[in-house]
């Protein structure tokens, strides 16, 4: 039996039924990482000793009847901008190359309580700024479907690890599509939950009003099982929302009869690859055949989503990243005279080009004389985009469209043209601006053999609707 090719829930069942021990599963996963990760570079840190010790502990707890999670004992990976106590959390940056948090993020505590075995920290774009995982200080990650292509970003290491069978599931963070877009490029499934559903305590901030932690896995059921564990109110996160019902697995029902699905006409304009368009419309047809009601409609304001997103995200980034000054923690320049030079040289040497670019844009749009022209205007556009979605959800249960306009570009293509890279987020950023839930799942392969992702967007706290539609579609494919 090839253990690493099982889904997370399949492995969880085998561990529960004593067909395999947790230690055997963890050893098989570590062997796979040793054999393959030189090729893909999914990991920044592999926690071999910690994972093997944890495997014994989880096995003992299961035998004592103290763990009943369907994912107990299953090895997984965490994006390297989510804090892990005693384990380096670098944000893939020279600035935090030696930072070891003194506490766990809330999501990590929840996973450990459910019996997860964390096997390592995944590579990413530096401080989650990028769409290709090429801006990492620790080298680029390659797409396991074809190593000449990018895995997407910024959670590229997380998505690539799942696709390469180097982890059964992963946690990523999504600020403007950073879970969904790499899931699309790597042919796996990723969920960006409603803003406030999953605690952000312990997530190293990029843009606090947009960031959200979510799962990446091999299928909808695995993703939903992870979401069940990590969701919930957290008093440590001021943006966390109190809800009664987080049992998303109840939505894993193969039934979309009568579900109203809207397809925005603007999503199918210029810039969308024909092969992507064909696959998305074919997926819509599958749901129609299963009884869903599908209509095209006009979604206003989406054309302004990219500029509004990059103004808001860069403004928040320039504020959030001002804490990295070489004084308290992280990288410090060796040669300086006086405090001002310490700041200047530390930040010049510690941050990569993409991070510097976004921080400078952010400082510019927040400066006096430009605040009203850019930042304030972007906030107004954000409100209009939210209104457009609210209006659409008065009529539709979910919205269907592509995750990205193209399949994965070749390594080295995107960084030479940052504006083109930013435009690749056209279908994902508006979801973050409106704080909505969305899922990306595979729906086809293009002529280059690269995966195509289908995106389903739900209303606020409408995770169950998108999970039900995604699960129904997935059932028709396998």
Tab-separated table of C-alpha atoms in Angstrom:
chain	number	residue	atom	x	y	z
A	1	UNK	CA	0.000	0.000	0.000
A	2	UNK	CA	1.358	3.414	-1.011
A	3	UNK	CA	0.485	5.339	2.148
A	4	UNK	CA	1.294	8.829	0.836
A	5	UNK	CA	-1.202	8.624	-2.039
A	6	UNK	CA	-4.174	8.145	0.305
A	7	UNK	CA	-6.454	11.078	1.080
A	8	UNK	CA	-6.246	12.538	4.601
A	9	UNK	CA	-9.570	10.993	5.653
A	10	UNK	CA	-8.639	7.590	4.178
A	11	UNK	CA	-5.410	7.589	6.190
A	12	UNK	CA	-7.303	8.761	9.292
A	13	UNK	CA	-9.682	5.787	8.950
A	14	UNK	CA	-6.811	3.299	8.496
A	15	UNK	CA	-5.096	4.648	11.623
A	16	UNK	CA	-8.364	4.439	13.579
A	17	UNK	CA	-8.972	0.857	12.359
A	18	UNK	CA	-5.376	-0.087	13.371
A	19	UNK	CA	-4.434	-1.014	9.808
A	20	UNK	CA	-1.454	1.337	10.113
A	21	UNK	CA	0.194	3.094	13.067
A	22	UNK	CA	0.719	6.850	13.278
A	23	UNK	CA	4.484	6.275	13.360
A	24	UNK	CA	4.362	4.234	10.132
A	25	UNK	CA	2.345	6.983	8.425
A	26	UNK	CA	4.756	9.686	9.576
A	27	UNK	CA	7.823	7.677	8.523
A	28	UNK	CA	6.299	7.087	5.072
A	29	UNK	CA	5.638	10.818	4.740
A	30	UNK	CA	9.176	11.746	5.807
A	31	UNK	CA	10.639	9.234	3.310
A	32	UNK	CA	8.564	10.809	0.543
A	33	UNK	CA	9.834	14.306	1.494
A	34	UNK	CA	13.461	13.079	1.496
A	35	UNK	CA	12.971	11.490	-1.927
A	36	UNK	CA	11.119	14.349	-3.621
A	37	UNK	CA	11.595	17.725	-1.954
A	38	UNK	CA	14.996	18.471	-3.501
A	39	UNK	CA	13.083	18.597	-6.792
A	40	UNK	CA	10.103	20.698	-5.621
A	41	UNK	CA	11.355	22.749	-2.610
A	42	UNK	CA	7.975	22.710	-0.843
A	43	UNK	CA	9.486	22.927	2.657
A	44	UNK	CA	11.480	25.571	4.491
A	45	UNK	CA	11.668	23.452	7.665
A	46	UNK	CA	11.102	19.700	8.003
A	47	UNK	CA	10.335	18.784	11.634
A	48	UNK	CA	11.542	15.155	11.528
A	49	UNK	CA	12.394	14.626	15.216
A	50	UNK	CA	9.348	16.543	16.459
A	51	UNK	CA	7.014	14.671	14.076
A	52	UNK	CA	8.284	11.223	15.152
A	53	UNK	CA	7.952	12.126	18.842
A	54	UNK	CA	4.485	13.528	18.188
A	55	UNK	CA	3.495	10.320	16.330
A	56	UNK	CA	4.166	8.238	19.455
A	57	UNK	CA	2.212	10.688	21.604
A	58	UNK	CA	-0.810	10.688	19.252
A	59	UNK	CA	-0.749	6.868	19.023
A	60	UNK	CA	-0.827	6.656	22.823
A	61	UNK	CA	-3.700	9.148	23.101
A	62	UNK	CA	-5.698	7.240	20.483
A	63	UNK	CA	-5.158	3.945	22.262
A	64	UNK	CA	-6.355	5.587	25.483
A	65	UNK	CA	-9.509	6.740	23.653
A	66	UNK	CA	-8.681	10.438	24.075
A	67	UNK	CA	-8.717	11.361	20.368
A	68	UNK	CA	-11.699	10.896	18.074
A	69	UNK	CA	-10.989	13.385	15.244
A	70	UNK	CA	-11.196	11.810	11.758
A	71	UNK	CA	-7.778	13.398	11.042
A	72	UNK	CA	-5.975	12.212	14.208
A	73	UNK	CA	-2.475	11.010	13.368
A	74	UNK	CA	-2.482	12.390	9.811
A	75	UNK	CA	0.752	14.275	8.841
A	76	UNK	CA	0.265	17.834	7.576
A	77	UNK	CA	2.215	21.007	6.777
A	78	UNK	CA	1.751	24.621	7.862
A	79	UNK	CA	2.541	27.703	5.792
A	80	UNK	CA	5.584	29.459	7.220
A	81	UNK	CA	3.729	32.641	8.202
A	82	UNK	CA	1.662	30.822	10.852
A	83	UNK	CA	3.384	30.747	14.251
A	84	UNK	CA	4.581	27.441	15.692
A	85	UNK	CA	6.034	27.456	19.217
A	86	UNK	CA	9.721	26.555	19.251
A	87	UNK	CA	9.863	26.047	15.461
A	88	UNK	CA	11.233	28.678	13.079
A	89	UNK	CA	8.568	30.805	11.394
A	90	UNK	CA	10.318	32.837	8.703
A	91	UNK	CA	7.643	34.167	6.307
A	92	UNK	CA	10.208	33.036	3.683
A	93	UNK	CA	12.152	36.234	4.410
A	94	UNK	CA	15.736	37.027	5.354
A	95	UNK	CA	14.142	39.464	7.821
A	96	UNK	CA	12.777	36.575	9.940
A	97	UNK	CA	15.321	33.874	9.001
A	98	UNK	CA	15.984	33.108	12.693
A	99	UNK	CA	12.620	33.951	14.311
A	100	UNK	CA	11.247	31.270	16.651
A	101	UNK	CA	7.824	32.161	18.098
A	102	UNK	CA	7.206	31.626	21.833
A	103	UNK	CA	3.584	30.565	21.174
A	104	UNK	CA	1.353	28.633	18.780
A	105	UNK	CA	-1.181	30.271	16.475
A	106	UNK	CA	-4.755	29.390	17.522
A	107	UNK	CA	-5.205	27.185	14.419
A	108	UNK	CA	-2.084	25.201	15.393
A	109	UNK	CA	-3.420	24.669	18.932
A	110	UNK	CA	-6.723	23.455	17.462
A	111	UNK	CA	-4.995	21.032	15.086
A	112	UNK	CA	-2.773	19.636	17.851
A	113	UNK	CA	-5.816	19.168	20.090
A	114	UNK	CA	-7.407	17.150	17.240
A	115	UNK	CA	-4.317	14.927	16.991
A	116	UNK	CA	-2.598	16.404	13.929
A	117	UNK	CA	1.071	15.623	13.294
A	118	UNK	CA	2.823	18.717	11.931
A	119	UNK	CA	5.595	17.554	9.643
A	120	UNK	CA	7.045	20.932	8.668
A	121	UNK	CA	6.687	24.536	7.521
A	122	UNK	CA	5.880	25.225	3.870
A	123	UNK	CA	7.666	27.580	1.492
A	124	UNK	CA	5.803	30.702	0.338
A	125	UNK	CA	6.227	34.090	-1.293
A	126	UNK	CA	8.074	36.414	1.073
A	127	UNK	CA	5.595	37.810	3.643
A	128	UNK	CA	2.838	36.326	1.415
A	129	UNK	CA	3.528	38.970	-1.262
A	130	UNK	CA	3.476	37.286	-4.648
A	131	UNK	CA	1.535	34.871	-6.821
A	132	UNK	CA	4.256	32.390	-7.790
A	133	UNK	CA	6.337	31.395	-4.703
A	134	UNK	CA	9.376	32.797	-6.491
A	135	UNK	CA	9.957	35.687	-4.060
A	136	UNK	CA	11.002	33.339	-1.211
A	137	UNK	CA	14.413	33.963	0.389
A	138	UNK	CA	14.775	30.158	0.503
A	139	UNK	CA	14.422	29.589	-3.243
A	140	UNK	CA	11.462	29.032	-5.551
A	141	UNK	CA	9.006	26.161	-5.232
A	142	UNK	CA	8.276	24.202	-8.424
A	143	UNK	CA	4.924	22.887	-9.590
A	144	UNK	CA	4.802	19.086	-9.050
A	145	UNK	CA	2.588	18.732	-12.158
A	146	UNK	CA	5.455	20.140	-14.262
A	147	UNK	CA	8.607	21.519	-12.658
A	148	UNK	CA	9.147	24.108	-15.401
A	149	UNK	CA	6.072	25.972	-14.104
A	150	UNK	CA	5.245	27.905	-10.931
A	151	UNK	CA	2.985	26.374	-8.261
A	152	UNK	CA	1.179	29.699	-7.721
A	153	UNK	CA	1.334	31.749	-4.562
A	154	UNK	CA	1.651	32.909	-1.989
A	155	UNK	CA	0.752	29.502	-0.443
A	156	UNK	CA	2.640	27.719	-3.232
A	157	UNK	CA	4.645	25.489	-0.896
A	158	UNK	CA	1.465	24.329	0.858
A	159	UNK	CA	-0.366	23.518	-2.407
A	160	UNK	CA	2.717	21.906	-3.990
A	161	UNK	CA	3.320	19.734	-0.892
A	162	UNK	CA	-0.242	18.367	-1.117
A	163	UNK	CA	0.023	17.843	-4.906
A	164	UNK	CA	3.443	16.138	-4.570
A	165	UNK	CA	2.128	13.806	-1.818
A	166	UNK	CA	4.584	15.417	0.618
A	167	UNK	CA	1.709	16.231	2.994
A	168	UNK	CA	-1.857	14.931	3.323
A	169	UNK	CA	-3.208	18.426	3.842
A	170	UNK	CA	-1.901	21.915	4.515
A	171	UNK	CA	-2.803	25.251	6.004
A	172	UNK	CA	-2.346	28.340	3.855
A	173	UNK	CA	-3.308	31.990	4.154
A	174	UNK	CA	-5.366	33.915	1.598
A	175	UNK	CA	-5.104	37.709	1.273
A	176	UNK	CA	-6.136	38.052	-2.379
A	177	UNK	CA	-6.320	34.469	-3.624
A	178	UNK	CA	-3.244	32.894	-2.035
A	179	UNK	CA	-4.989	29.618	-1.150
A	180	UNK	CA	-7.232	29.334	-4.206
A	181	UNK	CA	-4.801	30.309	-6.984
A	182	UNK	CA	-2.000	27.837	-6.035
A	183	UNK	CA	-4.674	25.159	-5.481
A	184	UNK	CA	-5.832	25.839	-9.047
A	185	UNK	CA	-2.285	25.735	-10.482
A	186	UNK	CA	-1.349	22.521	-8.614
A	187	UNK	CA	-4.641	20.684	-9.186
A	188	UNK	CA	-5.714	20.441	-5.533
A	189	UNK	CA	-8.617	21.864	-3.505
A	190	UNK	CA	-8.449	24.969	-1.287
A	191	UNK	CA	-11.009	26.860	0.794
A	192	UNK	CA	-10.840	30.538	1.742
A	193	UNK	CA	-13.354	30.873	4.613
A	194	UNK	CA	-15.522	33.909	5.396
A	195	UNK	CA	-13.460	36.645	7.091
A	196	UNK	CA	-13.738	36.087	10.848
A	197	UNK	CA	-14.542	32.345	10.672
A	198	UNK	CA	-10.998	31.141	11.398
A	199	UNK	CA	-8.827	32.883	14.003
A	200	UNK	CA	-5.938	34.964	12.663
A	201	UNK	CA	-4.159	34.971	16.040
A	202	UNK	CA	-0.593	33.870	15.290
A	203	UNK	CA	-0.804	34.582	11.555
A	204	UNK	CA	1.994	37.039	10.731
A	205	UNK	CA	0.088	39.909	9.169
A	206	UNK	CA	0.328	41.118	5.572
A	207	UNK	CA	-2.993	42.981	5.179
A	208	UNK	CA	-5.042	42.458	8.334
A	209	UNK	CA	-8.464	43.344	6.889
A	210	UNK	CA	-8.041	40.775	4.084
A	211	UNK	CA	-5.902	37.893	5.471
A	212	UNK	CA	-7.642	34.611	6.234
A	213	UNK	CA	-6.266	31.152	7.103
A	214	UNK	CA	-7.741	28.136	5.306
A	215	UNK	CA	-7.119	24.498	4.297
A	216	UNK	CA	-5.594	22.949	1.166
A	217	UNK	CA	-6.140	19.237	0.527
A	218	UNK	CA	-6.633	16.604	-2.182
A	219	UNK	CA	-10.408	16.802	-2.255
A	220	UNK	CA	-13.452	18.650	-0.887
A	221	UNK	CA	-14.083	16.174	1.969
A	222	UNK	CA	-10.525	16.519	3.330
A	223	UNK	CA	-10.685	20.330	3.132
A	224	UNK	CA	-14.029	20.332	4.936
A	225	UNK	CA	-12.722	18.059	7.715
A	226	UNK	CA	-9.841	20.495	8.317
A	227	UNK	CA	-12.206	23.482	8.261
A	228	UNK	CA	-14.344	21.772	10.927
A	229	UNK	CA	-11.277	21.671	13.195
A	230	UNK	CA	-9.843	25.170	12.670
A	231	UNK	CA	-13.074	27.224	12.614
A	232	UNK	CA	-14.556	28.894	15.674
A	233	UNK	CA	-14.583	32.028	17.771
A	234	UNK	CA	-11.319	33.150	19.372
A	235	UNK	CA	-11.220	35.918	21.981
A	236	UNK	CA	-7.551	36.549	21.056
A	237	UNK	CA	-8.622	37.741	17.572
A	238	UNK	CA	-10.702	40.931	17.597
A	239	UNK	CA	-12.039	40.157	14.089
A	240	UNK	CA	-13.251	36.676	15.069
A	241	UNK	CA	-17.017	36.158	14.744
A	242	UNK	CA	-19.193	34.128	17.133
A	243	UNK	CA	-21.246	31.517	15.277
A	244	UNK	CA	-23.300	28.582	16.490
A	245	UNK	CA	-22.837	26.076	13.675
A	246	UNK	CA	-19.398	25.166	12.325
A	247	UNK	CA	-20.153	21.559	11.312
A	248	UNK	CA	-19.312	21.924	7.643
A	249	UNK	CA	-19.056	18.172	7.015
A	250	UNK	CA	-22.872	18.051	7.132
A	251	UNK	CA	-22.798	19.864	3.759
A	252	UNK	CA	-21.017	16.964	2.012
A	253	UNK	CA	-24.188	16.000	0.169
A	254	UNK	CA	-24.395	15.121	-3.528
A	255	UNK	CA	-27.448	17.254	-4.237
A	256	UNK	CA	-27.671	20.650	-5.948
A	257	UNK	CA	-31.276	20.344	-7.105
A	258	UNK	CA	-32.869	23.800	-7.154
A	259	UNK	CA	-29.633	25.580	-6.165
A	260	UNK	CA	-29.378	28.949	-7.932
A	261	UNK	CA	-25.937	29.588	-9.408
A	262	UNK	CA	-24.924	32.889	-11.015
A	263	UNK	CA	-22.133	33.268	-13.580
A	264	UNK	CA	-20.832	36.860	-13.918
A	265	UNK	CA	-20.632	37.837	-17.603
A	266	UNK	CA	-17.597	40.013	-16.887
A	267	UNK	CA	-15.598	36.925	-15.830
A	268	UNK	CA	-15.575	35.663	-19.409
A	269	UNK	CA	-14.091	38.692	-21.179
A	270	UNK	CA	-10.664	39.245	-22.709
A	271	UNK	CA	-7.686	37.843	-20.820
A	272	UNK	CA	-9.366	34.523	-20.025
A	273	UNK	CA	-7.665	31.588	-21.769
A	274	UNK	CA	-10.053	29.687	-24.035
A	275	UNK	CA	-9.191	26.305	-22.488
A	276	UNK	CA	-9.941	27.680	-19.017
A	277	UNK	CA	-13.253	29.159	-20.194
A	278	UNK	CA	-14.283	25.853	-21.822
A	279	UNK	CA	-13.543	23.844	-18.662
A	280	UNK	CA	-15.410	26.273	-16.395
A	281	UNK	CA	-18.514	26.302	-18.598
A	282	UNK	CA	-18.394	22.489	-18.826
A	283	UNK	CA	-18.330	22.350	-14.999
A	284	UNK	CA	-21.359	24.663	-14.888
A	285	UNK	CA	-23.123	22.303	-17.310
A	286	UNK	CA	-22.441	19.346	-14.978
A	287	UNK	CA	-24.147	21.201	-12.123
A	288	UNK	CA	-27.035	22.160	-14.425
A	289	UNK	CA	-27.524	18.478	-15.331
A	290	UNK	CA	-27.647	17.691	-11.620
A	291	UNK	CA	-30.574	20.080	-11.158
A	292	UNK	CA	-28.959	23.456	-10.409
A	293	UNK	CA	-30.470	26.589	-11.955
A	294	UNK	CA	-27.707	28.469	-13.783
A	295	UNK	CA	-27.947	32.048	-15.080
A	296	UNK	CA	-25.565	34.697	-16.344
A	297	UNK	CA	-25.692	38.124	-14.706
A	298	UNK	CA	-23.814	41.426	-14.468
A	299	UNK	CA	-21.561	41.796	-11.405
A	300	UNK	CA	-20.685	45.480	-11.035
A	301	UNK	CA	-17.383	46.874	-9.795
A	302	UNK	CA	-15.187	43.830	-10.413
A	303	UNK	CA	-13.095	45.760	-12.980
A	304	UNK	CA	-11.899	47.998	-10.125
A	305	UNK	CA	-11.066	45.135	-7.747
A	306	UNK	CA	-7.361	44.806	-8.646
A	307	UNK	CA	-6.387	48.489	-8.141
A	308	UNK	CA	-8.518	48.755	-4.976
A	309	UNK	CA	-7.002	45.551	-3.588
A	310	UNK	CA	-3.375	46.538	-4.235
A	311	UNK	CA	-3.870	50.005	-2.733
A	312	UNK	CA	-5.507	48.616	0.450
A	313	UNK	CA	-3.209	45.593	0.811
A	314	UNK	CA	-0.038	47.654	0.231
A	315	UNK	CA	-1.186	50.345	2.683
A	316	UNK	CA	-1.813	47.755	5.393
A	317	UNK	CA	1.472	45.986	4.563
A	318	UNK	CA	3.502	49.183	4.944
A	319	UNK	CA	1.947	49.638	8.381
A	320	UNK	CA	2.244	45.979	9.479
A	321	UNK	CA	5.835	45.565	8.318
A	322	UNK	CA	7.084	48.725	10.052
A	323	UNK	CA	7.722	46.549	13.145
A	324	UNK	CA	10.713	44.865	11.455
A	325	UNK	CA	13.453	47.332	12.334
A	326	UNK	CA	16.371	45.211	13.568
A	327	UNK	CA	15.776	46.139	17.198
A	328	UNK	CA	13.377	43.609	18.740
A	329	UNK	CA	13.796	40.384	16.723
A	330	UNK	CA	14.731	39.014	13.310
A	331	UNK	CA	17.574	40.114	11.060
A	332	UNK	CA	19.864	42.994	12.074
A	333	UNK	CA	22.505	44.565	9.843
A	334	UNK	CA	26.048	44.098	11.143
A	335	UNK	CA	27.545	47.436	10.221
A	336	UNK	CA	25.756	50.648	11.241
A	337	UNK	CA	26.229	53.965	12.986
A	338	UNK	CA	23.255	55.285	14.910
A	339	UNK	CA	19.613	54.230	15.063
A	340	UNK	CA	18.518	55.678	11.719
A	341	UNK	CA	21.203	53.804	9.818
A	342	UNK	CA	20.315	50.602	11.722
A	343	UNK	CA	16.709	50.890	10.522
A	344	UNK	CA	17.619	51.797	6.955
A	345	UNK	CA	20.275	49.122	6.398
A	346	UNK	CA	18.370	46.360	8.216
A	347	UNK	CA	15.246	46.922	6.143
A	348	UNK	CA	17.196	47.370	2.880
A	349	UNK	CA	19.093	44.113	3.410
A	350	UNK	CA	16.312	42.118	5.095
A	351	UNK	CA	13.414	42.608	2.655
A	352	UNK	CA	13.211	41.340	-0.932
A	353	UNK	CA	12.249	43.460	-3.960
A	354	UNK	CA	8.536	42.564	-4.088
A	355	UNK	CA	8.065	43.343	-0.378
A	356	UNK	CA	9.896	46.664	-0.798
A	357	UNK	CA	7.771	47.507	-3.829
A	358	UNK	CA	4.493	46.952	-1.956
A	359	UNK	CA	5.670	48.765	1.171
A	360	UNK	CA	6.662	51.780	-0.924
A	361	UNK	CA	3.295	51.777	-2.726
A	362	UNK	CA	1.615	51.558	0.684
A	363	UNK	CA	3.617	54.418	2.170
A	364	UNK	CA	2.842	56.509	-0.924
A	365	UNK	CA	-0.948	55.971	-0.877
A	366	UNK	CA	-1.084	56.741	2.853
A	367	UNK	CA	0.988	59.918	2.597
A	368	UNK	CA	-0.587	63.339	2.978
A	369	UNK	CA	-1.832	64.638	-0.342
A	370	UNK	CA	-2.412	61.131	-1.725
A	371	UNK	CA	-4.463	59.509	1.062
A	372	UNK	CA	-7.782	60.818	-0.263
A	373	UNK	CA	-6.888	60.305	-3.929
A	374	UNK	CA	-5.916	56.638	-3.496
A	375	UNK	CA	-6.516	54.965	-0.132
A	376	UNK	CA	-9.859	56.573	0.674
A	377	UNK	CA	-11.076	55.962	-2.877
A	378	UNK	CA	-10.010	52.304	-2.650
A	379	UNK	CA	-12.038	51.886	0.548
A	380	UNK	CA	-15.095	53.303	-1.263
A	381	UNK	CA	-14.571	50.836	-4.131
A	382	UNK	CA	-14.261	48.027	-1.576
A	383	UNK	CA	-17.676	49.010	-0.150
A	384	UNK	CA	-19.196	49.101	-3.665
A	385	UNK	CA	-17.816	45.633	-4.483
A	386	UNK	CA	-19.313	44.269	-1.261
A	387	UNK	CA	-22.667	45.857	-2.213
A	388	UNK	CA	-22.511	44.230	-5.670
A	389	UNK	CA	-21.997	40.792	-4.133
A	390	UNK	CA	-24.742	41.384	-1.542
A	391	UNK	CA	-27.114	42.277	-4.380
A	392	UNK	CA	-26.116	39.160	-6.356
A	393	UNK	CA	-26.687	36.931	-3.324
A	394	UNK	CA	-30.240	38.202	-2.979
A	395	UNK	CA	-30.879	36.169	-6.133
A	396	UNK	CA	-28.215	33.442	-6.183
A	397	UNK	CA	-26.995	30.860	-3.659
A	398	UNK	CA	-23.470	30.798	-5.089
A	399	UNK	CA	-21.407	32.421	-7.860
A	400	UNK	CA	-19.382	30.288	-10.275
A	401	UNK	CA	-16.322	31.278	-12.299
A	402	UNK	CA	-12.635	30.586	-12.946
A	403	UNK	CA	-10.074	30.733	-10.135
A	404	UNK	CA	-7.448	32.268	-12.435
A	405	UNK	CA	-7.547	33.542	-16.037
A	406	UNK	CA	-4.605	31.320	-17.047
A	407	UNK	CA	-3.011	28.053	-16.007
A	408	UNK	CA	0.389	28.177	-14.289
A	409	UNK	CA	2.989	30.367	-16.057
A	410	UNK	CA	6.570	29.223	-16.547
A	411	UNK	CA	9.117	29.925	-13.827
A	412	UNK	CA	10.745	33.332	-14.318
A	413	UNK	CA	7.968	34.806	-16.472
A	414	UNK	CA	5.913	36.633	-13.831
A	415	UNK	CA	8.539	38.475	-11.789
A	416	UNK	CA	9.766	40.344	-14.868
A	417	UNK	CA	6.284	41.881	-15.234
A	418	UNK	CA	4.758	42.516	-11.773
A	419	UNK	CA	1.673	44.233	-13.230
A	420	UNK	CA	0.832	41.131	-15.258
A	421	UNK	CA	1.291	39.036	-12.110
A	422	UNK	CA	-1.110	41.312	-10.201
A	423	UNK	CA	-3.725	41.013	-12.977
A	424	UNK	CA	-3.635	37.227	-12.546
A	425	UNK	CA	-5.568	37.758	-9.282
A	426	UNK	CA	-8.548	39.283	-11.089
A	427	UNK	CA	-11.069	36.585	-10.061
A	428	UNK	CA	-9.868	36.128	-6.479
A	429	UNK	CA	-9.195	39.549	-4.904
A	430	UNK	CA	-12.813	40.761	-4.904
A	431	UNK	CA	-13.724	37.809	-2.643
A	432	UNK	CA	-11.258	39.077	-0.008
A	433	UNK	CA	-12.400	42.690	-0.400
A	434	UNK	CA	-15.968	41.535	0.330
A	435	UNK	CA	-14.895	39.068	3.077
A	436	UNK	CA	-16.692	36.147	1.374
A	437	UNK	CA	-15.991	32.392	1.401
A	438	UNK	CA	-14.767	30.664	-1.776
A	439	UNK	CA	-13.420	27.291	-2.861
A	440	UNK	CA	-11.152	26.304	-5.750
A	441	UNK	CA	-11.228	22.735	-7.024
A	442	UNK	CA	-9.841	21.032	-10.146
A	443	UNK	CA	-12.120	20.974	-13.180
A	444	UNK	CA	-9.838	20.107	-16.092
A	445	UNK	CA	-6.384	19.961	-17.668
A	446	UNK	CA	-5.144	22.220	-20.463
A	447	UNK	CA	-3.199	21.150	-23.577
A	448	UNK	CA	0.108	21.633	-21.681
A	449	UNK	CA	-1.065	19.126	-19.050
A	450	UNK	CA	-1.583	21.828	-16.407
A	451	UNK	CA	-4.578	21.861	-14.031
A	452	UNK	CA	-7.519	24.292	-14.339
A	453	UNK	CA	-9.357	25.475	-11.230
A	454	UNK	CA	-13.090	26.113	-10.758
A	455	UNK	CA	-14.005	28.793	-8.184
A	456	UNK	CA	-17.303	28.786	-6.268
A	457	UNK	CA	-18.081	31.885	-4.177
A	458	UNK	CA	-20.638	31.943	-1.352
A	459	UNK	CA	-22.463	34.576	0.662
A	460	UNK	CA	-21.142	35.568	4.102
A	461	UNK	CA	-20.934	32.410	6.233
A	462	UNK	CA	-22.274	30.453	3.226
A	463	UNK	CA	-19.491	27.845	3.389
A	464	UNK	CA	-22.032	25.007	3.392
A	465	UNK	CA	-23.471	26.101	0.030
A	466	UNK	CA	-20.095	26.162	-1.740
A	467	UNK	CA	-19.038	22.889	-0.088
A	468	UNK	CA	-22.277	21.174	-1.211
A	469	UNK	CA	-21.897	22.404	-4.817
A	470	UNK	CA	-18.165	21.555	-4.900
A	471	UNK	CA	-18.774	18.086	-3.464
A	472	UNK	CA	-21.592	17.431	-5.971
A	473	UNK	CA	-19.379	18.468	-8.861
A	474	UNK	CA	-16.479	16.394	-7.539
A	475	UNK	CA	-18.696	13.280	-7.309
A	476	UNK	CA	-19.453	13.558	-11.016
A	477	UNK	CA	-15.733	13.618	-11.850
A	478	UNK	CA	-14.584	10.551	-9.883
